[in-house]
Short mmCIF file of C-alpha atoms in Angstrom, two decimals:
data_model
loop_
_atom_site.label_atom_id
_atom_site.label_comp_id
_atom_site.label_asym_id
_atom_site.label_seq_id
_atom_site.Cartn_x
_atom_site.Cartn_y
_atom_site.Cartn_z
CA MET A 1 -12.12 -30.03 2.73
CA SER A 2 -15.43 -29.86 4.63
CA ILE A 3 -13.92 -27.30 7.00
CA ALA A 4 -12.62 -25.20 4.09
CA ARG A 5 -16.11 -25.11 2.63
CA GLN A 6 -17.36 -23.50 5.86
CA VAL A 7 -15.04 -20.51 5.37
CA PRO A 8 -16.75 -17.62 3.51
CA ASP A 9 -15.41 -17.37 -0.02
CA ILE A 10 -13.04 -14.41 -0.51
CA LEU A 11 -15.24 -13.28 -3.42
CA SER A 12 -18.46 -13.38 -1.38
CA PRO A 13 -20.36 -10.33 -0.08
CA ALA A 14 -20.04 -11.66 3.46
CA PHE A 15 -16.26 -11.72 3.19
CA ALA A 16 -16.13 -8.23 1.65
CA ALA A 17 -18.30 -6.86 4.46
CA ASP A 18 -15.98 -8.18 7.20
CA PRO A 19 -13.11 -10.52 6.33
CA TYR A 20 -11.66 -10.78 9.83
CA PRO A 21 -13.87 -13.58 11.20
CA ALA A 22 -13.13 -15.56 8.03
CA TYR A 23 -9.42 -14.94 8.49
CA ARG A 24 -9.59 -16.31 12.03
CA LEU A 25 -11.48 -19.40 10.87
CA MET A 26 -8.88 -20.00 8.16
CA ARG A 27 -5.96 -19.67 10.58
CA ASP A 28 -7.61 -21.97 13.10
CA THR A 29 -9.03 -24.69 10.87
CA ALA A 30 -7.93 -24.31 7.22
CA PRO A 31 -4.58 -22.48 6.95
CA LEU A 32 -4.10 -23.75 3.39
CA ILE A 33 -7.09 -23.61 1.02
CA TRP A 34 -7.28 -24.24 -2.71
CA HIS A 35 -9.40 -21.44 -4.17
CA GLU A 36 -10.80 -22.50 -7.50
CA ALA A 37 -11.98 -19.09 -8.77
CA THR A 38 -8.51 -17.49 -8.45
CA ARG A 39 -6.67 -20.77 -9.18
CA SER A 40 -4.51 -20.15 -6.13
CA TYR A 41 -3.70 -21.50 -2.68
CA LEU A 42 -4.75 -19.20 0.17
CA ILE A 43 -2.47 -19.03 3.20
CA SER A 44 -3.42 -17.16 6.35
CA ARG A 45 -0.98 -17.86 9.19
CA TYR A 46 1.77 -15.39 10.01
CA GLU A 47 4.54 -18.01 9.97
CA ASP A 48 3.56 -19.16 6.47
CA VAL A 49 3.15 -15.69 4.97
CA GLU A 50 6.45 -14.60 6.54
CA ARG A 51 8.20 -17.66 5.08
CA VAL A 52 6.85 -16.99 1.59
CA PHE A 53 7.85 -13.31 1.64
CA LYS A 54 11.32 -13.84 3.11
CA ASP A 55 11.94 -16.86 0.84
CA ARG A 56 15.33 -17.73 2.21
CA ASN A 57 15.54 -20.97 0.22
CA GLY A 58 14.45 -19.85 -3.25
CA GLU A 59 11.08 -21.62 -2.96
CA PHE A 60 8.97 -18.73 -4.32
CA THR A 61 9.14 -16.29 -7.21
CA THR A 62 7.27 -13.20 -8.36
CA ASP A 63 6.51 -14.77 -11.75
CA ASN A 64 2.81 -14.19 -11.03
CA TYR A 65 3.39 -10.52 -11.83
CA ASP A 66 3.94 -11.50 -15.48
CA TRP A 67 0.14 -11.81 -15.75
CA GLN A 68 -0.96 -9.84 -12.71
CA ILE A 69 0.98 -6.59 -13.23
CA GLU A 70 2.76 -6.51 -16.60
CA PRO A 71 -0.46 -6.06 -18.65
CA VAL A 72 -1.08 -2.70 -16.92
CA HIS A 73 2.39 -1.43 -15.98
CA GLY A 74 4.80 -3.10 -18.36
CA ARG A 75 7.70 -5.10 -16.94
CA THR A 76 8.56 -3.78 -13.47
CA ILE A 77 11.15 -4.28 -10.76
CA LEU A 78 8.69 -6.58 -8.95
CA GLN A 79 9.17 -9.25 -11.63
CA LEU A 80 12.95 -9.31 -11.42
CA ASN A 81 15.17 -11.56 -9.33
CA GLY A 82 18.86 -12.01 -8.57
CA ARG A 83 21.39 -9.47 -9.83
CA GLU A 84 18.92 -7.92 -12.27
CA HIS A 85 16.58 -7.11 -9.38
CA ALA A 86 19.41 -5.86 -7.17
CA VAL A 87 20.70 -3.47 -9.85
CA ARG A 88 17.25 -2.10 -10.71
CA ARG A 89 16.45 -1.60 -7.03
CA ALA A 90 19.77 0.19 -6.53
CA LEU A 91 18.83 2.55 -9.37
CA VAL A 92 15.55 3.67 -7.82
CA ALA A 93 15.98 3.18 -4.06
CA PRO A 94 18.18 6.23 -3.20
CA ALA A 95 15.31 8.64 -3.93
CA PHE A 96 13.17 6.95 -1.28
CA ARG A 97 15.52 7.08 1.68
CA GLY A 98 18.21 9.12 3.39
CA SER A 99 19.19 12.63 2.32
CA ASP A 100 17.23 12.63 -0.95
CA LEU A 101 14.00 11.90 0.89
CA ARG A 102 14.72 14.37 3.71
CA GLU A 103 16.15 17.24 1.71
CA LYS A 104 14.49 17.02 -1.71
CA PHE A 105 11.12 15.42 -1.13
CA LEU A 106 10.07 16.14 2.47
CA PRO A 107 9.43 19.81 1.54
CA VAL A 108 7.31 18.55 -1.38
CA ILE A 109 5.31 16.38 1.00
CA GLU A 110 4.82 19.20 3.50
CA ARG A 111 3.75 21.70 0.84
CA ASN A 112 1.22 19.37 -0.80
CA SER A 113 -0.35 18.46 2.51
CA ARG A 114 -0.64 22.09 3.55
CA GLU A 115 -2.18 23.14 0.21
CA LEU A 116 -4.92 20.51 0.52
CA ILE A 117 -5.70 21.38 4.14
CA ASP A 118 -5.90 25.10 3.31
CA VAL A 119 -8.90 24.37 1.08
CA PHE A 120 -11.07 23.21 4.01
CA ARG A 121 -9.17 24.65 6.98
CA ASP A 122 -11.80 27.30 7.71
CA SER A 123 -14.90 25.27 6.88
CA GLY A 124 -15.35 23.32 10.11
CA SER A 125 -15.97 20.08 8.20
CA ALA A 126 -14.22 17.82 5.72
CA ASP A 127 -14.23 14.31 4.33
CA LEU A 128 -10.72 13.08 5.08
CA VAL A 129 -10.92 10.56 2.25
CA ASP A 130 -12.33 12.66 -0.59
CA ASP A 131 -10.85 16.03 0.40
CA TYR A 132 -7.43 14.80 1.48
CA ALA A 133 -6.37 11.14 1.40
CA THR A 134 -7.22 10.36 -2.24
CA ARG A 135 -5.46 13.55 -3.40
CA PHE A 136 -2.41 13.83 -1.17
CA PRO A 137 -0.17 10.92 -2.31
CA VAL A 138 -0.99 11.42 -6.00
CA ASN A 139 -0.09 15.11 -5.77
CA VAL A 140 3.15 14.25 -3.96
CA ILE A 141 4.17 11.69 -6.58
CA ALA A 142 3.30 14.05 -9.45
CA ASP A 143 5.40 16.79 -7.81
CA MET A 144 8.28 14.40 -7.14
CA LEU A 145 8.32 13.34 -10.79
CA GLY A 146 7.96 16.91 -12.02
CA LEU A 147 4.58 16.27 -13.64
CA ASP A 148 1.69 18.69 -13.94
CA LYS A 149 -0.61 18.38 -10.89
CA ALA A 150 -3.39 19.82 -13.03
CA ASP A 151 -3.57 16.29 -14.46
CA HIS A 152 -4.58 14.93 -11.02
CA ALA A 153 -7.94 13.65 -12.23
CA ARG A 154 -6.26 11.68 -14.99
CA PHE A 155 -3.64 10.25 -12.61
CA HIS A 156 -6.34 9.25 -10.13
CA ARG A 157 -8.40 7.57 -12.85
CA TRP A 158 -5.35 5.65 -14.05
CA TYR A 159 -4.28 4.37 -10.67
CA THR A 160 -7.85 3.46 -9.75
CA SER A 161 -8.08 1.43 -12.97
CA VAL A 162 -4.76 -0.29 -12.26
CA ILE A 163 -5.75 -1.21 -8.69
CA ALA A 164 -9.07 -2.55 -9.97
CA PHE A 165 -7.13 -4.71 -12.46
CA LEU A 166 -4.87 -6.06 -9.70
CA GLY A 167 -7.85 -6.81 -7.50
CA ASN A 168 -9.92 -8.34 -10.30
CA LEU A 169 -10.10 -11.70 -8.53
CA SER A 170 -13.32 -12.66 -10.29
CA GLY A 171 -11.84 -12.06 -13.76
CA ASP A 172 -14.30 -9.37 -14.90
CA PRO A 173 -13.41 -8.79 -18.59
CA GLU A 174 -14.42 -5.10 -18.49
CA VAL A 175 -12.09 -4.43 -15.57
CA ALA A 176 -9.29 -6.26 -17.40
CA ALA A 177 -9.87 -4.28 -20.60
CA ALA A 178 -9.92 -0.97 -18.71
CA GLY A 179 -6.61 -1.82 -17.03
CA GLU A 180 -4.96 -2.65 -20.35
CA ARG A 181 -6.27 0.60 -21.87
CA THR A 182 -4.69 2.46 -18.98
CA ARG A 183 -1.28 1.05 -19.89
CA VAL A 184 -1.62 2.43 -23.42
CA GLU A 185 -2.88 5.82 -22.23
CA PHE A 186 -0.18 6.16 -19.57
CA ALA A 187 2.55 5.28 -22.07
CA ALA A 188 1.25 7.87 -24.53
CA TYR A 189 1.35 10.47 -21.75
CA MET A 190 4.59 9.47 -20.07
CA LEU A 191 7.07 8.46 -22.79
CA PRO A 192 7.23 11.94 -24.40
CA VAL A 193 7.80 13.45 -20.95
CA ILE A 194 10.64 11.00 -20.29
CA ARG A 195 12.29 11.78 -23.63
CA GLU A 196 12.00 15.51 -22.97
CA ARG A 197 13.48 15.09 -19.48
CA ARG A 198 16.48 13.23 -20.91
CA GLU A 199 17.13 16.22 -23.15
CA ASN A 200 16.42 18.84 -20.48
CA PRO A 201 16.96 17.33 -17.02
CA GLY A 202 15.68 19.12 -13.95
CA ASP A 203 15.84 18.67 -10.19
CA ASP A 204 13.10 16.08 -10.04
CA LEU A 205 12.83 12.33 -9.55
CA LEU A 206 12.12 11.66 -13.22
CA SER A 207 15.36 13.37 -14.22
CA THR A 208 17.20 11.41 -11.53
CA LEU A 209 15.84 8.14 -12.89
CA CYS A 210 16.84 9.12 -16.44
CA ALA A 211 20.43 9.74 -15.34
CA ALA A 212 20.81 6.93 -12.77
CA GLU A 213 23.47 4.31 -13.49
CA VAL A 214 24.65 1.30 -11.47
CA ASP A 215 27.36 -1.10 -12.70
CA GLY A 216 27.05 0.33 -16.19
CA VAL A 217 23.29 -0.26 -16.30
CA ARG A 218 20.81 2.54 -16.97
CA MET A 219 17.04 2.43 -17.14
CA SER A 220 15.38 2.50 -20.56
CA ASP A 221 12.44 4.76 -21.31
CA GLU A 222 10.17 1.73 -20.95
CA ASP A 223 11.76 0.82 -17.57
CA ILE A 224 11.17 4.34 -16.27
CA LYS A 225 7.62 4.48 -17.58
CA ALA A 226 6.78 1.14 -15.91
CA PHE A 227 8.31 2.26 -12.62
CA CYS A 228 6.38 5.56 -12.67
CA SER A 229 3.17 3.66 -13.37
CA LEU A 230 3.89 1.32 -10.46
CA LEU A 231 4.80 4.23 -8.18
CA LEU A 232 1.62 6.10 -9.01
CA ALA A 233 -0.64 3.10 -8.42
CA ALA A 234 1.09 1.47 -5.46
CA GLY A 235 2.10 4.74 -3.78
CA GLY A 236 -1.25 6.36 -4.38
CA GLU A 237 -3.58 3.57 -3.31
CA THR A 238 -1.66 2.38 -0.26
CA THR A 239 -0.90 5.80 1.22
CA ASP A 240 -4.45 6.96 0.49
CA LYS A 241 -5.83 4.07 2.53
CA ALA A 242 -3.13 4.32 5.20
CA VAL A 243 -3.91 7.97 6.00
CA ALA A 244 -7.65 7.25 6.11
CA GLY A 245 -7.03 4.09 8.16
CA VAL A 246 -4.94 5.86 10.79
CA PHE A 247 -7.68 8.41 11.40
CA ALA A 248 -10.52 5.88 11.25
CA ASN A 249 -8.76 3.81 13.91
CA LEU A 250 -7.85 6.79 16.12
CA LEU A 251 -11.31 8.36 15.89
CA ARG A 252 -12.81 5.05 17.05
CA HIS A 253 -10.37 5.03 19.98
CA PRO A 254 -10.56 8.55 21.46
CA ASP A 255 -8.09 7.85 24.26
CA GLN A 256 -5.42 6.89 21.74
CA LEU A 257 -6.29 9.89 19.55
CA ALA A 258 -5.83 12.13 22.59
CA ALA A 259 -2.45 10.55 23.27
CA VAL A 260 -1.31 11.19 19.67
CA ARG A 261 -2.58 14.79 19.84
CA ALA A 262 -0.51 15.33 22.97
CA ASP A 263 2.60 13.55 21.66
CA ARG A 264 3.19 13.63 17.91
CA GLY A 265 6.06 11.22 18.43
CA LEU A 266 3.34 8.56 18.67
CA ILE A 267 2.30 9.01 15.02
CA PRO A 268 4.73 6.28 13.80
CA ARG A 269 3.20 3.92 16.38
CA ALA A 270 -0.30 4.74 15.15
CA PHE A 271 0.79 4.14 11.57
CA ALA A 272 2.57 0.86 12.35
CA GLU A 273 -0.43 -0.43 14.29
CA THR A 274 -2.75 0.59 11.46
CA LEU A 275 -0.58 -1.36 9.01
CA ARG A 276 -1.00 -4.40 11.24
CA TYR A 277 -4.64 -3.96 12.26
CA THR A 278 -6.19 -2.65 9.02
CA PRO A 279 -3.53 -2.98 6.29
CA PRO A 280 -4.21 -1.09 3.03
CA VAL A 281 -3.32 -4.20 0.99
CA HIS A 282 -4.88 -7.47 2.12
CA MET A 283 -3.44 -9.88 -0.46
CA ILE A 284 -0.13 -10.32 -2.26
CA MET A 285 0.57 -13.25 -4.56
CA ARG A 286 3.68 -15.32 -5.18
CA GLN A 287 4.47 -18.36 -7.35
CA SER A 288 5.94 -21.59 -5.95
CA ALA A 289 9.21 -22.58 -7.61
CA THR A 290 9.28 -26.04 -6.02
CA GLU A 291 6.93 -28.23 -4.01
CA VAL A 292 6.64 -26.59 -0.60
CA THR A 293 5.15 -27.85 2.65
CA LEU A 294 3.62 -25.18 4.87
CA SER A 295 1.73 -25.55 8.16
CA GLY A 296 -1.52 -26.44 6.39
CA GLY A 297 -0.22 -28.89 3.83
CA THR A 298 1.77 -29.08 0.58
CA ILE A 299 1.73 -26.69 -2.37
CA PRO A 300 2.88 -28.10 -5.71
CA ALA A 301 5.55 -26.47 -7.85
CA GLY A 302 4.31 -23.79 -10.25
CA ALA A 303 1.26 -22.84 -8.17
CA THR A 304 0.00 -19.36 -7.35
CA VAL A 305 -0.02 -18.61 -3.62
CA THR A 306 -2.24 -15.83 -2.25
CA CYS A 307 -0.73 -14.50 0.96
CA LEU A 308 -3.53 -13.09 3.12
CA ILE A 309 -1.84 -10.14 4.78
CA GLY A 310 -4.98 -9.12 6.63
CA ALA A 311 -5.11 -12.59 8.22
CA ALA A 312 -1.42 -12.92 9.03
CA ASN A 313 -1.35 -9.52 10.73
CA ARG A 314 -4.02 -10.67 13.18
CA ASP A 315 -2.53 -14.07 13.98
CA GLU A 316 -2.99 -14.71 17.70
CA SER A 317 0.16 -16.85 17.73
CA ARG A 318 2.14 -13.75 16.79
CA TYR A 319 0.26 -10.88 18.47
CA ARG A 320 -1.43 -10.62 21.84
CA ASP A 321 -5.13 -9.74 21.54
CA PRO A 322 -4.72 -9.21 17.77
CA ASP A 323 -8.25 -7.93 17.13
CA ARG A 324 -7.63 -4.92 19.37
CA PHE A 325 -6.19 -1.67 17.99
CA ASP A 326 -3.45 -0.62 20.41
CA ILE A 327 -0.71 1.83 19.47
CA PHE A 328 1.05 0.97 22.74
CA ARG A 329 1.35 -2.79 22.14
CA ASP A 330 4.81 -4.18 22.89
CA ASP A 331 4.73 -6.97 20.28
CA LEU A 332 5.09 -4.60 17.29
CA THR A 333 8.46 -2.90 16.92
CA THR A 334 7.99 0.63 15.57
CA THR A 335 11.69 1.20 14.89
CA THR A 336 11.72 -1.58 12.27
CA ALA A 337 8.08 -1.30 11.13
CA PHE A 338 9.04 0.51 7.92
CA SER A 339 11.91 -1.74 6.90
CA ALA A 340 12.50 -5.24 5.54
CA ALA A 341 12.91 -6.34 9.18
CA ALA A 342 9.33 -5.38 10.09
CA ASP A 343 7.36 -7.71 12.33
CA HIS A 344 4.16 -7.13 10.37
CA VAL A 345 3.71 -8.13 6.71
CA ALA A 346 1.82 -5.13 5.30
CA PHE A 347 4.82 -4.06 3.18
CA ALA A 348 5.84 -7.67 2.43
CA LEU A 349 9.31 -8.73 3.62
CA GLY A 350 12.67 -9.76 2.21
CA ARG A 351 14.18 -8.58 -1.07
CA HIS A 352 10.81 -7.52 -2.49
CA PHE A 353 9.95 -5.40 0.54
CA CYS A 354 8.15 -2.18 -0.53
CA VAL A 355 10.76 0.28 -1.81
CA GLY A 356 8.46 3.20 -0.97
CA ALA A 357 7.89 2.34 2.71
CA LEU A 358 9.88 5.30 4.03
CA LEU A 359 8.15 7.64 1.59
CA ALA A 360 4.80 6.40 2.91
CA LYS A 361 6.03 6.91 6.49
CA ALA A 362 7.07 10.49 5.70
CA GLU A 363 3.71 11.20 4.04
CA VAL A 364 1.68 9.74 6.89
CA GLU A 365 3.71 11.44 9.63
CA THR A 366 3.48 14.79 7.85
CA GLY A 367 -0.18 14.47 6.91
CA VAL A 368 -1.40 13.27 10.29
CA GLY A 369 0.58 15.96 12.08
CA GLN A 370 -0.68 18.78 9.88
CA LEU A 371 -4.27 17.57 10.03
CA LEU A 372 -4.16 17.44 13.82
CA ASP A 373 -2.74 20.97 13.89
CA ALA A 374 -5.56 22.23 11.66
CA MET A 375 -8.28 20.25 13.47
CA PRO A 376 -7.25 19.88 17.12
CA ASP A 377 -10.78 18.89 18.18
CA MET A 378 -11.47 16.67 15.15
CA ARG A 379 -14.40 14.28 15.65
CA LEU A 380 -16.53 12.07 13.45
CA ALA A 381 -19.61 13.64 11.92
CA ASP A 382 -22.70 12.96 14.04
CA GLY A 383 -23.99 9.45 13.57
CA PHE A 384 -21.20 8.36 11.24
CA GLU A 385 -19.34 5.09 11.82
CA PRO A 386 -16.30 4.34 9.59
CA VAL A 387 -16.76 1.30 7.36
CA GLU A 388 -13.97 -0.46 5.48
CA GLU A 389 -14.55 -1.51 1.89
CA GLY A 390 -12.57 -3.65 -0.52
CA VAL A 391 -11.05 -7.12 -0.71
CA PHE A 392 -7.66 -6.82 -2.45
CA THR A 393 -7.09 -3.33 -1.06
CA ARG A 394 -9.25 -2.13 1.80
CA GLY A 395 -10.06 1.08 3.63
CA PRO A 396 -12.76 3.63 4.44
CA ARG A 397 -14.52 5.10 1.40
CA ARG A 398 -15.74 8.09 3.44
CA LEU A 399 -14.54 9.71 6.66
CA PRO A 400 -16.55 12.91 7.35
CA VAL A 401 -15.30 14.89 10.34
CA ARG A 402 -16.23 18.09 12.15
CA PHE A 403 -13.85 20.50 13.86
CA THR A 404 -13.49 24.03 15.17
CA PRO A 405 -11.40 26.05 12.67
CA VAL A 406 -8.13 27.48 13.96
CA PRO A 407 -5.94 30.08 12.26
CA ALA A 408 -3.12 28.81 10.06
CA THR A 409 0.36 29.24 11.50
#
């Protein structure tokens, strides 16, 4: 207990400024900590986080989402288990992989990226966060669903409110109230659109969800609304921070940026290493179904477990020189990095592995490639050093760059 008290609290300013030294101290000396403020057990070692996510023995559930997610989204696929989860996942998953992703949605991704870049292409400067990353995934999701991109500001406000609710580790009542208001506002916006799309289906993801059927099961209006809310928040926030994170890491490592410029086939490596080194989501919770013994001790049944992704992804027992960004490392398998068999934990693992991982991969590969084409000599603005912010989700708030404009092709 005395050692645990030496670890900076996850709600402290010191932790928020730089959590990685605290993560190392936890892994080394206190891999299981009871955290009173969040009423949860913190785990930090790769082997423990991997075990919780894969959950081969039915030791953990996602019942925590009943209070962590349902108040802002409604009941989502994340809360389901067994056959109910398998059927719901089968209803939504086809749109995020294979031919649907390549043929229907890759052109949407490419067009939205190009439209955003065209705004600043000739200016010689841009903020990759404000001008691109915060807008790109939200625009893609709105286009995929067949929603009006003119409502971007509203979508962005909603998903920002939802992410704040999920990361409200200190229990701020104003943040909680804002998140619950967002659920009401999003339902008022979305349910009429869903009903209209059932009557007049189009060639968009929302229409596909309205018509999808597996084993005689179809999604209700409320199911679809909750999934769209989840997609907007999770897909927006994580891809936003992933795009910014890839460039922040590459700009701080010019030799690796040069390698990616010369060989765009390295973009998946840069993305996979960013997911390991600076993951967009640093914490995911689970609930223990039984008493479980992990490397740091025993967790009682019915407890909330906070899996520290940012700590597990830098575990020196799993990765060589884990505090070094290296797109060429041989202990991270790029071919499986965007699947349930990944050897990082940024997308979770097992049956609740992120259903949108391949969509995120397509967005990042497209966005990074197009940005490098438009800004072949991209460099950080003079005197600027990227700084990560956030505890639950984390990434650069600003990323100003300079470049020599080149004609569009």
